[in-house]
Coordinates of C-alpha atoms in Angstrom, one line a residue:
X1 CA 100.2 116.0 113.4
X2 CA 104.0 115.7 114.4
X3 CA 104.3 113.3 117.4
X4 CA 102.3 110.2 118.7
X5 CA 100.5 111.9 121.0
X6 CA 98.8 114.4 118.5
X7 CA 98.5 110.7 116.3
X8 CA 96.8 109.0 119.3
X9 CA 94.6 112.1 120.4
X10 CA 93.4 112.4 116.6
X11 CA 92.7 109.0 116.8
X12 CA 90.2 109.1 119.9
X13 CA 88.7 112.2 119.0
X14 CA 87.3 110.1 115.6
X15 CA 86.6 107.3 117.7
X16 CA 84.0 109.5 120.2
X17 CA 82.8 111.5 117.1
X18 CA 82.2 108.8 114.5
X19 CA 82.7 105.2 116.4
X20 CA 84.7 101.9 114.9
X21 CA 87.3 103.3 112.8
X22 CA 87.6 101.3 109.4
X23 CA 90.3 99.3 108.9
X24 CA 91.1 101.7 105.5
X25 CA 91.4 104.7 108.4
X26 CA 93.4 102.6 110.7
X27 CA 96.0 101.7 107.7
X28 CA 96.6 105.6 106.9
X29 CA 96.8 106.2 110.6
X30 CA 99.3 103.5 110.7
X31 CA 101.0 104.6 107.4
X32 CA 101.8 108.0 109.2
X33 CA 103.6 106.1 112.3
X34 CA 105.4 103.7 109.5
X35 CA 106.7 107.0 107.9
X36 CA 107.9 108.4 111.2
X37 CA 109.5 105.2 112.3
X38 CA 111.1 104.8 108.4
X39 CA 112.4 108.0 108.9
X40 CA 114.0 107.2 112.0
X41 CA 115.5 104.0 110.5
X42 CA 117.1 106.2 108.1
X43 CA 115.0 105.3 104.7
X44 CA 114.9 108.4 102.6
X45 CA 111.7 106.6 100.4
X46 CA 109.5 103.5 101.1
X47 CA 107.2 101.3 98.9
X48 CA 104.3 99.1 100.0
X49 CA 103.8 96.7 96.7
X50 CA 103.3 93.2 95.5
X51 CA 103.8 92.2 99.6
X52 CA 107.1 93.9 99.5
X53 CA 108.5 96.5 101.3
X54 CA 111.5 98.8 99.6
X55 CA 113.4 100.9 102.1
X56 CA 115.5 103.4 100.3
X57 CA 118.7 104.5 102.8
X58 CA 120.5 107.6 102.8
X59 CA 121.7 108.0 99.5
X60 CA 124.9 109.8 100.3
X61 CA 127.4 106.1 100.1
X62 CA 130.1 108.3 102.2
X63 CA 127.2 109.6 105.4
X64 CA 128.3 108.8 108.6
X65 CA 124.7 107.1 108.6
X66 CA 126.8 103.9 107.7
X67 CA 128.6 103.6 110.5
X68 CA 125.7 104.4 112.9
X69 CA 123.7 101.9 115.7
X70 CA 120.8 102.3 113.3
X71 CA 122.3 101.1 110.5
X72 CA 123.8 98.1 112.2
X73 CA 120.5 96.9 113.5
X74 CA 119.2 97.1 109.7
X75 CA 122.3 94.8 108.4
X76 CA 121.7 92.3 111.7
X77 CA 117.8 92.0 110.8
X78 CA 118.5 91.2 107.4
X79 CA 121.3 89.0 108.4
X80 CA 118.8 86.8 110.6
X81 CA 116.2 87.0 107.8
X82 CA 117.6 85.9 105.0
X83 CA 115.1 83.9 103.1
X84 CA 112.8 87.4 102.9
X85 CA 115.1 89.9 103.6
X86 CA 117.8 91.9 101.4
X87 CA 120.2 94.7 101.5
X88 CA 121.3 95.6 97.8
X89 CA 122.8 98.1 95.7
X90 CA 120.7 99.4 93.1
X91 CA 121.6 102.1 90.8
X92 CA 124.1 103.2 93.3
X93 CA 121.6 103.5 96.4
X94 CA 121.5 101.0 98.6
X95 CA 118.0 99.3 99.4
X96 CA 116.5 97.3 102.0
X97 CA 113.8 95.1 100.6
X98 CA 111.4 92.6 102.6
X99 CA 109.4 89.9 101.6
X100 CA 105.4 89.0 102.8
X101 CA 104.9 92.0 103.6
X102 CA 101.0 91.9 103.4
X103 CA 99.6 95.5 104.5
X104 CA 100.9 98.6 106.4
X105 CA 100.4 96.6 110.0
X106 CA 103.2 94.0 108.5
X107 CA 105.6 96.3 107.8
X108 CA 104.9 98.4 110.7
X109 CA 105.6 95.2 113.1
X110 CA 109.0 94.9 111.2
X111 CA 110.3 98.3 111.4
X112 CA 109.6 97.6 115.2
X113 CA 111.5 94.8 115.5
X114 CA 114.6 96.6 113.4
X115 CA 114.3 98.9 116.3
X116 CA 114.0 96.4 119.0
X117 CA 117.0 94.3 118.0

């Protein structure tokens, strides 16, 4: 599945065949749409753990990513978070890390603000 439309009509088609889907199914449904939208943000790797998110950026510290809208919006929503929100250089990547991050619907609902800013 490639775009939110296949995502959506995967998603009914278990709904009519099997009912309720479990909240387990609807966080790896969500985790596919969190990927997509992490991509699209830029983040070459993410990590769900210990309620925090890690968002690895592009790794190349000369791209033209850096100077991009995208990237922007990233620096302005940590910027207005900063009591759970950091941008930091580690081992020579730089890394976007937020705080209470419970499940995949958390981080979900921040990449969609990142966006929405």
């Amino acid at each position: 599945i490639q775009t939110e439309e296949g995502l959506t009509r995967f998603t009914n088609n278990i709904t009519d065949r099997f009912g309720t889907i479990p909240a387990q199914t609807e966080d790896l449904i969500n985790t596919v749409r969190l990927r997509w939208l992490a991509r699209d943000l830029g983040f070459e790797k993410i990590i769900l753990k210990n309620q925090i998110f890690t968002g690895h950026l592009v790794s190349n510290q000369e791209s033209e990513y850096y100077q991009t809208d995208i990237f922007i919006k990233i620096i302005r929503y940590a910027s207005d978070h900063p009591r759970i929100c950091k941008v930091k250089e580690i081992n020579s990547k730089n890394v976007i890390t937020i705080e209470n991050i419970r499940n995949v619907a958390d981080a979900l609902k921040v990449i969609k603000e990142i966006f929405n800013k």
